[in-house]
Short mmCIF file of C-alpha atoms and ligand atoms in Angstrom, two decimals:
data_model
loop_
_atom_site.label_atom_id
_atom_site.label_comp_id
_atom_site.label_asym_id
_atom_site.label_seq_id
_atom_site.Cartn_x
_atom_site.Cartn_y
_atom_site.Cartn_z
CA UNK A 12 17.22 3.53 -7.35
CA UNK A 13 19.54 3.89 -4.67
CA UNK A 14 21.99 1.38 -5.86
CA UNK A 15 22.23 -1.82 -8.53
CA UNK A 16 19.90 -4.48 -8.10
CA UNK A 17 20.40 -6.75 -10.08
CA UNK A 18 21.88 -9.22 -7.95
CA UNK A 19 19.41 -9.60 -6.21
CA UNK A 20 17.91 -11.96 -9.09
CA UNK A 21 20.39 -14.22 -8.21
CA UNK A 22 18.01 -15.08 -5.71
CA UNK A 23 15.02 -15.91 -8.02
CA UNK A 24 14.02 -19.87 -8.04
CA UNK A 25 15.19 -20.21 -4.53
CA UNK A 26 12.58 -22.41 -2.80
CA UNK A 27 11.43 -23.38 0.99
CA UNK A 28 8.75 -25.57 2.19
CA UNK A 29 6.56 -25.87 5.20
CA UNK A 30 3.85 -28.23 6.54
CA UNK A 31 0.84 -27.19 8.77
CA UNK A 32 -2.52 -28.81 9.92
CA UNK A 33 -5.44 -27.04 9.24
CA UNK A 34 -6.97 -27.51 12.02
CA UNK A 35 -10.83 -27.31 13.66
CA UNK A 36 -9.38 -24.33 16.23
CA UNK A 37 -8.05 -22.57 13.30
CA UNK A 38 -10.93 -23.07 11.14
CA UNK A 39 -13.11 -21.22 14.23
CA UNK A 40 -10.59 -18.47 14.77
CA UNK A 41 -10.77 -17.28 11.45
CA UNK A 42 -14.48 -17.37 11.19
CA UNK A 43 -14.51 -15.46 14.68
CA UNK A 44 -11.71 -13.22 13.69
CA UNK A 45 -13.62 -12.01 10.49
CA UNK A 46 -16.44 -12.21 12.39
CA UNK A 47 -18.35 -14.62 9.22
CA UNK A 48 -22.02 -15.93 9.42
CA UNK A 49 -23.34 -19.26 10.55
CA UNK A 50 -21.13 -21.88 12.60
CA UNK A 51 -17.58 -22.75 11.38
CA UNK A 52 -16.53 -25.58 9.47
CA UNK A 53 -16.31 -28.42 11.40
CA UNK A 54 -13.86 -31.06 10.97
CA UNK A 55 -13.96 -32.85 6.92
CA UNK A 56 -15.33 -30.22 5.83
CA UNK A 57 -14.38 -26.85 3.24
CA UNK A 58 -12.17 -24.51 4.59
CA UNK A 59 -13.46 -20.82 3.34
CA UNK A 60 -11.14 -19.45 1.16
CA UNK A 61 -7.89 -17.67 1.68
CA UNK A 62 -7.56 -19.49 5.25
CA UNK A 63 -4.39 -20.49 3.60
CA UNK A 64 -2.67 -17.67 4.13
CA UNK A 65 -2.90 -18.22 8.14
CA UNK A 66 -1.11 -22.09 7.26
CA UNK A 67 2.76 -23.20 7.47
CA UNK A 68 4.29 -19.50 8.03
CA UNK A 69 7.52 -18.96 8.75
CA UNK A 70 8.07 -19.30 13.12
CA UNK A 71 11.45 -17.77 13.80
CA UNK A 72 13.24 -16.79 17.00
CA UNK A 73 13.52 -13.27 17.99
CA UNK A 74 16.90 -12.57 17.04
CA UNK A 75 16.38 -13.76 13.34
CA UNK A 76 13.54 -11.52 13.13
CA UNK A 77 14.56 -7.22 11.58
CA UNK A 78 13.76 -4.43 13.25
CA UNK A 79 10.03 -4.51 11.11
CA UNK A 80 8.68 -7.81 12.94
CA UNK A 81 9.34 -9.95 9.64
CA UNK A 82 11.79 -12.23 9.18
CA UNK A 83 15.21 -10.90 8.18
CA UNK A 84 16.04 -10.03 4.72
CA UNK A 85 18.64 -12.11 3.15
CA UNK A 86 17.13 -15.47 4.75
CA UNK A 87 14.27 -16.30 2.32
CA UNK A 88 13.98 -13.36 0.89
CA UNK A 89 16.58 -11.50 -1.07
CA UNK A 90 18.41 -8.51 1.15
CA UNK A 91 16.52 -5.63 -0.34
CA UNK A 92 18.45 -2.52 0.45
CA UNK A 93 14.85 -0.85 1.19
CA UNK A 94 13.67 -0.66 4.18
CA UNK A 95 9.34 -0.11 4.32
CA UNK A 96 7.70 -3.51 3.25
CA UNK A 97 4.40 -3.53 1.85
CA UNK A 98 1.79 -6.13 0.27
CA UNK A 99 1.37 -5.18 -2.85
CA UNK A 100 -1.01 -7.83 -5.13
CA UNK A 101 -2.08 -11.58 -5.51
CA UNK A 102 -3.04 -13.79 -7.93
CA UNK A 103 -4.68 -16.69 -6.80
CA UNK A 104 -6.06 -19.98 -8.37
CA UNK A 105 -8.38 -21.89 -6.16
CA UNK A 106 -8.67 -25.79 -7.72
CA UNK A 107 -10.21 -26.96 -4.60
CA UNK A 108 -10.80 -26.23 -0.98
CA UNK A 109 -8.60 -27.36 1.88
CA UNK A 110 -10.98 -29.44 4.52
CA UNK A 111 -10.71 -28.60 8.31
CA UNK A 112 -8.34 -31.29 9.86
CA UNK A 113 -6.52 -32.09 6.53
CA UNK A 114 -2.29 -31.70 6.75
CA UNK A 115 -1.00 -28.79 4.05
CA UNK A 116 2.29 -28.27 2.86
CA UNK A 117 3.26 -25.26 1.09
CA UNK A 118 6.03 -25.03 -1.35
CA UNK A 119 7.55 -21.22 -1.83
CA UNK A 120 9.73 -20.31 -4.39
CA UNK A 121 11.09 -16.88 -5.13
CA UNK A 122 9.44 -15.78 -8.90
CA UNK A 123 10.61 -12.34 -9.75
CA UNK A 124 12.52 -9.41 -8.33
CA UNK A 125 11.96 -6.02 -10.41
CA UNK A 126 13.13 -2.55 -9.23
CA UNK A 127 11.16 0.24 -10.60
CA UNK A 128 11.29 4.13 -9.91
CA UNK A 129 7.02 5.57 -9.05
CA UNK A 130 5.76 8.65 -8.17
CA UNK A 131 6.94 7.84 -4.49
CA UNK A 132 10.60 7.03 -5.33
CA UNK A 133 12.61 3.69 -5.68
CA UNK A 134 10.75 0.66 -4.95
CA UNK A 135 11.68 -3.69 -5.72
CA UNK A 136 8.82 -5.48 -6.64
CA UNK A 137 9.35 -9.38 -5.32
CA UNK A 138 7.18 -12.25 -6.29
CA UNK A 139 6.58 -15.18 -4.56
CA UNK A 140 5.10 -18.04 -5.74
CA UNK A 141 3.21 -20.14 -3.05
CA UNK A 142 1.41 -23.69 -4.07
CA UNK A 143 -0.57 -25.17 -1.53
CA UNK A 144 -0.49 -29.05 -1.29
CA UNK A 145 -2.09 -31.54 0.62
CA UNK A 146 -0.62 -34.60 -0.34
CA UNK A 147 0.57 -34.74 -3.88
CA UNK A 148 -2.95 -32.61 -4.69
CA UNK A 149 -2.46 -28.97 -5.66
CA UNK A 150 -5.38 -26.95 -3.66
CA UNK A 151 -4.23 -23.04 -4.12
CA UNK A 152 -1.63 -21.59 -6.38
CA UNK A 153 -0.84 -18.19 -5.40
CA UNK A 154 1.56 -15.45 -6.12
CA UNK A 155 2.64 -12.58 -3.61
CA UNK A 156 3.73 -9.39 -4.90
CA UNK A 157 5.55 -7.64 -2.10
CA UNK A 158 7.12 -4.29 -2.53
CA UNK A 159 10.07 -2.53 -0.46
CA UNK A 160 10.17 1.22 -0.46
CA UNK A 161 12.51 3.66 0.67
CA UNK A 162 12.67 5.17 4.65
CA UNK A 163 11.66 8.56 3.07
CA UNK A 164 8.99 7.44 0.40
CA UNK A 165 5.94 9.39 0.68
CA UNK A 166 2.67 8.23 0.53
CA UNK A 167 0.89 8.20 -3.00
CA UNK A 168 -0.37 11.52 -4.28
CA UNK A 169 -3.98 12.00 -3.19
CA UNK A 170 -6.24 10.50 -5.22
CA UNK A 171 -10.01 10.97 -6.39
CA UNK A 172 -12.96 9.08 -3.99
CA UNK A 173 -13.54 5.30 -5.39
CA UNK A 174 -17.09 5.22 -6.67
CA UNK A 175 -19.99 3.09 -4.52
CA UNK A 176 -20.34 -0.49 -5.08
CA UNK A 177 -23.46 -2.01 -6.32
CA UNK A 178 -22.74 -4.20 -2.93
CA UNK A 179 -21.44 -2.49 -0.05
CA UNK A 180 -19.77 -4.02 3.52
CA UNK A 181 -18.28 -1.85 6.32
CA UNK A 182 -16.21 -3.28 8.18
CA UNK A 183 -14.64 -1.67 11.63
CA UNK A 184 -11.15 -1.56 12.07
CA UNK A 185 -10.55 -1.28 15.51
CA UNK A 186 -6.90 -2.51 16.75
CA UNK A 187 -8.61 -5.36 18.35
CA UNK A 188 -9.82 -6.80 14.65
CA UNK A 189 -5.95 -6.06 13.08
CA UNK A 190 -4.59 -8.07 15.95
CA UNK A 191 -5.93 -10.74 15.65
CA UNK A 192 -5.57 -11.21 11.96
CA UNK A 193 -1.64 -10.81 12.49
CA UNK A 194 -2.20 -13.33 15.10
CA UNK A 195 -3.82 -15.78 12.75
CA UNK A 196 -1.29 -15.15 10.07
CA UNK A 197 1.73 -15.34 13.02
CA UNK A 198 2.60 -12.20 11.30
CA UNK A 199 4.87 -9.96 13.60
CA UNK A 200 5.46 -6.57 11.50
CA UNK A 201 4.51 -3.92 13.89
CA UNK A 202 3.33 -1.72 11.44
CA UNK A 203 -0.80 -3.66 12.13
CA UNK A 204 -0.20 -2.82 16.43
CA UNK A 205 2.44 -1.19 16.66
CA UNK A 206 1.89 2.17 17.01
CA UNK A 207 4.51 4.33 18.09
CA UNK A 208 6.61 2.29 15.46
CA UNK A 209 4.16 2.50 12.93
CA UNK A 210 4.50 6.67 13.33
CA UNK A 211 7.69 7.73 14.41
CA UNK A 212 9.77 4.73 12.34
CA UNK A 213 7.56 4.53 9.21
CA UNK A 214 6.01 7.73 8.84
CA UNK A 215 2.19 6.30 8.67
CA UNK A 216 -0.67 7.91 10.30
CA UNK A 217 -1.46 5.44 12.14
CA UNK A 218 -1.82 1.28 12.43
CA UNK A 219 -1.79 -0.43 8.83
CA UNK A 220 -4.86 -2.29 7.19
CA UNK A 221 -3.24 -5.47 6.07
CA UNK A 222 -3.41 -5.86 2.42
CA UNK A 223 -4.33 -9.90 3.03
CA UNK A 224 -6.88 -9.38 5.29
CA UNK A 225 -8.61 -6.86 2.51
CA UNK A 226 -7.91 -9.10 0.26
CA UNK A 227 -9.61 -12.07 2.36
CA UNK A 228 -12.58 -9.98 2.80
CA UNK A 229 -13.04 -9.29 -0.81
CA UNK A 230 -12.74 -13.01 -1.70
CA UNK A 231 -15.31 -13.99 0.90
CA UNK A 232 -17.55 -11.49 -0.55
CA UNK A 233 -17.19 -11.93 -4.29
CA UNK A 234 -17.81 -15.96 -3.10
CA UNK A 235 -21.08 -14.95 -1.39
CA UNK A 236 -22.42 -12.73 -4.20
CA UNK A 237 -21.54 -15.86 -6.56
CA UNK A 238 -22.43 -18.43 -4.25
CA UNK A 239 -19.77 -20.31 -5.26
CA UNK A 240 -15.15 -19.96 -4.43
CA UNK A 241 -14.02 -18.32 -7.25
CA UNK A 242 -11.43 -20.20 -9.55
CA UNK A 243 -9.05 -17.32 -10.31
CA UNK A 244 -8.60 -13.64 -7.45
CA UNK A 245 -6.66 -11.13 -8.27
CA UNK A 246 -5.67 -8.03 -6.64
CA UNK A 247 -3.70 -5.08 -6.31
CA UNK A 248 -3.19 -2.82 -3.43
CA UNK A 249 -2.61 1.03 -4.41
CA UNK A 250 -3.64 3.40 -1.32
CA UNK A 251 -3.62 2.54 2.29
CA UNK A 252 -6.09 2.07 4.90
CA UNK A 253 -5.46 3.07 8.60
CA UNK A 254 -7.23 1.50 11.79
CA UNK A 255 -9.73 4.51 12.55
CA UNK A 256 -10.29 5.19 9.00
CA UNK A 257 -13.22 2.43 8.42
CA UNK A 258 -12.43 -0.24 5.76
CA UNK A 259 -15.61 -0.39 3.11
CA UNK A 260 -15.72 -3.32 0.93
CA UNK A 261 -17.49 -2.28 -2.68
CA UNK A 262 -18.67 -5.22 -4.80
CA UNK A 263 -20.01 -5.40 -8.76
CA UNK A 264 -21.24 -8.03 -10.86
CA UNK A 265 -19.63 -8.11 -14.60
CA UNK A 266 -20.15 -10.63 -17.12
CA UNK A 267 -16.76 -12.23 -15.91
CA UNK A 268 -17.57 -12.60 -12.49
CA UNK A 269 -17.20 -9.79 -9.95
CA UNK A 270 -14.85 -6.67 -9.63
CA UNK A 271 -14.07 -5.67 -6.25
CA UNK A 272 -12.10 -2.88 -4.49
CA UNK A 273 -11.87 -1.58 -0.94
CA UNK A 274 -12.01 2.24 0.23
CA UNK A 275 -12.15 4.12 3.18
CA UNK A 276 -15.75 5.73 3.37
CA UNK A 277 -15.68 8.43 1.18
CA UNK A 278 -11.83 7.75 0.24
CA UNK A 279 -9.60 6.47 -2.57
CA UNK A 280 -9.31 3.15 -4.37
CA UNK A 281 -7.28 1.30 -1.80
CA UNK A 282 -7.49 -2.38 -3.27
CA UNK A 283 -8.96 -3.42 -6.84
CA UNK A 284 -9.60 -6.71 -7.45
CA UNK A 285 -11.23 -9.27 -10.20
CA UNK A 286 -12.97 -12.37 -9.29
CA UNK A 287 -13.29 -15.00 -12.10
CA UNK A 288 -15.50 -18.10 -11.96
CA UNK A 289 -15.02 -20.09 -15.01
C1 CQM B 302 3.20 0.49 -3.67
C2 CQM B 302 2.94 1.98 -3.80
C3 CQM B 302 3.67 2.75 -2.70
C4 CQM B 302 3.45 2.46 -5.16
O1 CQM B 302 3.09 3.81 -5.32
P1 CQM B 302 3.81 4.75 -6.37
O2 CQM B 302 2.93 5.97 -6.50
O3 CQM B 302 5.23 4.99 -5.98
O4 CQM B 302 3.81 3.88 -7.70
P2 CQM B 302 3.28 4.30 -9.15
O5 CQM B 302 4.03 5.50 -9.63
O6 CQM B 302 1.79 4.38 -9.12
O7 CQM B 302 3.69 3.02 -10.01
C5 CQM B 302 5.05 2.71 -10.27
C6 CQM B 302 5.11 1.32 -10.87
O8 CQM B 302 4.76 0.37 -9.86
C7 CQM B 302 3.62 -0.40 -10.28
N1 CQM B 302 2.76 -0.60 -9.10
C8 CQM B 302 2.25 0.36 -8.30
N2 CQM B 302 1.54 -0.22 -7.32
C9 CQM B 302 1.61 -1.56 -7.53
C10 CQM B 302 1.06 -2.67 -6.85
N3 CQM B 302 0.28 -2.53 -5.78
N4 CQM B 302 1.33 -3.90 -7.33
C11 CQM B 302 2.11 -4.08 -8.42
N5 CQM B 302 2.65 -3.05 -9.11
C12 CQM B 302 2.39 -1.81 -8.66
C13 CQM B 302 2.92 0.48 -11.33
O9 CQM B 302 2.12 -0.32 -12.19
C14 CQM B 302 4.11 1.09 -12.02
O10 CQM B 302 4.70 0.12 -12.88
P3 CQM B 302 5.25 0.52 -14.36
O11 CQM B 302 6.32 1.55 -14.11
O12 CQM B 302 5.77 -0.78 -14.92
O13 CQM B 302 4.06 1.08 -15.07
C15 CQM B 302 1.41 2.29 -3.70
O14 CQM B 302 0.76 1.56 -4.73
C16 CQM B 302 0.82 1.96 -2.36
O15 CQM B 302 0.99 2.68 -1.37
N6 CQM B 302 0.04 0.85 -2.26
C17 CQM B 302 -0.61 0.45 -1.03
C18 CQM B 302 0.14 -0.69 -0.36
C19 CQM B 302 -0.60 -1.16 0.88
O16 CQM B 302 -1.21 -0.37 1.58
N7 CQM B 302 -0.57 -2.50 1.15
C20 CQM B 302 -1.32 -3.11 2.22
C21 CQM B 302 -0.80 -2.82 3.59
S1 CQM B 302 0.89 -3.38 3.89
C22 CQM B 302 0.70 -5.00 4.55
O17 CQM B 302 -0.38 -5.46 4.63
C23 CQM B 302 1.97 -5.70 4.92
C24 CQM B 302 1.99 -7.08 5.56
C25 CQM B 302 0.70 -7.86 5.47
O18 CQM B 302 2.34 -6.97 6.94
C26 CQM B 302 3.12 -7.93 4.92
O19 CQM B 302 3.67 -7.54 3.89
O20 CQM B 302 3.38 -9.00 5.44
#
């Protein structure tokens, strides 16, 4: 670790809240984005899950924005002295589904900040804990696990290929598709289109597969295989995908509910994750 950080705990508990309408042209984006079957929800009725993570983000000016896109360190977030911000898990309770025209509010509040040396080098864990309200009626608890890494941090050793679903789902990831799921979530880190930034700055390959949007795609699939929104997700990212590579989605029934992970064809466990439904 490059220097102390535990001041940066100081910052645990801190909270900030934000209100949002989830509304009918959202509700169609997102099924258009993902490119889902059937017609969209119309107005009054469920939301699919994890459209959440599209509602009441932060909308800052440029200049309060760091040289990554995301807001600045230091505003919400505690001023992590590394630089290369990644998504690294979720847990997620779903108690009931947001409806198309309904007004959320979501209360943040920072839940844990733990530095820890890996393979790659230094790296500060953050969690975030997100509840998502409409009215005085809990609909999602969530927590974010980000992760800051240093400007030099390689990428994880190689690893072995992830074996085949018992379900299966490619999904293309052309620039357009990571675009527009940064535009949904009003996310601006140039890592997802930026790609002269995304090589020369951060030392990837090429444009990043957002962790969310994975993670999206693997709830919406573990829902379809149960026919049902799973009460608890969970997931962890550990390899990353780049636009070109081909995202595959790999799905398996267990007596808890369904594992999932994500790979690119022939390539390593990029995202594991557990759907539970009791
Ligand atoms: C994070 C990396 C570099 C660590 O890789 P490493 O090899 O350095 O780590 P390690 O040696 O395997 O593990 C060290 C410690 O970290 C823990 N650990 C290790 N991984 C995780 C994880 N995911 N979540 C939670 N904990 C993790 C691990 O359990 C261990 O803990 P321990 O010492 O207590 O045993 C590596 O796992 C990696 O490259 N993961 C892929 C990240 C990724 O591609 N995310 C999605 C794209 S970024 C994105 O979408 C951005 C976005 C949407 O714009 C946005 O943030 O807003």
């Amino acid at each position: 670790m490059p220097e102390n950080l535990d001041h940066l705990r100081d910052w645990i508990g801190r909270e900030e809240r934000r209100a949002d309408w989830l509304t009918p042209d959202l509700a169609a984006k997102f099924h258009a984005t993902l490119a889902l079957p059937g017609a969209p929800p119309a107005e009054g009725e469920p939301a699919p899950p994890m459209i959440h993570l599209c509602l009441a983000q932060p909308a800052l000016p440029p200049d309060a924005l760091g040289g990554d896109g995301h807001p600045q360190l230091g505003t919400f977030l505690p001023p992590v002295p590394l630089p290369r911000r990644m998504w690294a898990g979720g847990d997620l309770r779903f108690h009931a589904p947001l409806l198309v025209g309904e007004r959320v509010t979501r209360v943040s509040r920072i839940a844990g900040v733990t530095p820890k040396i890996g393979r790659t080098g230094p790296l500060c864990f953050i969690d975030v804990e997100h509840e998502i309200r409409v009215g005085d009626d809990s609909r999602v608890a969530e927590t974010q696990t980000l992760v800051y890494r240093g400007d030099d941090a390689p990428a994880p050793p190689a690893a072995e290929p992830a074996p085949e679903g018992e379900t299966v789902r490619d999904v293309e990831t052309t620039p357009t598709l990571l675009f527009r799921y940064s535009a949904l979530t009003f996310n601006g880190h140039r890592i997802h289109y930026d790609r002269r930034y995304a090589r020369e700055v951060e030392h990837y390959p090429g444009l990043v597969v957002h962790g969310p949007m994975q993670a999206t795609l693997l709830c919406l699939l573990a829902a379809e295989i149960a026919g049902q929104t799973p009460r608890r997700f969970r997931f962890r990212s550990l390899s990353t995908i780049f636009d070109g590579d081909g995202l595959r989605l790999h799905a398996r029934r267990t007596e808890a509910g369904v594992s999932l992970w994500t790979s690119r064809p022939g390539g390593p466990l990029a995202m594991s994750a557990e759907a539970e439904f009791a």
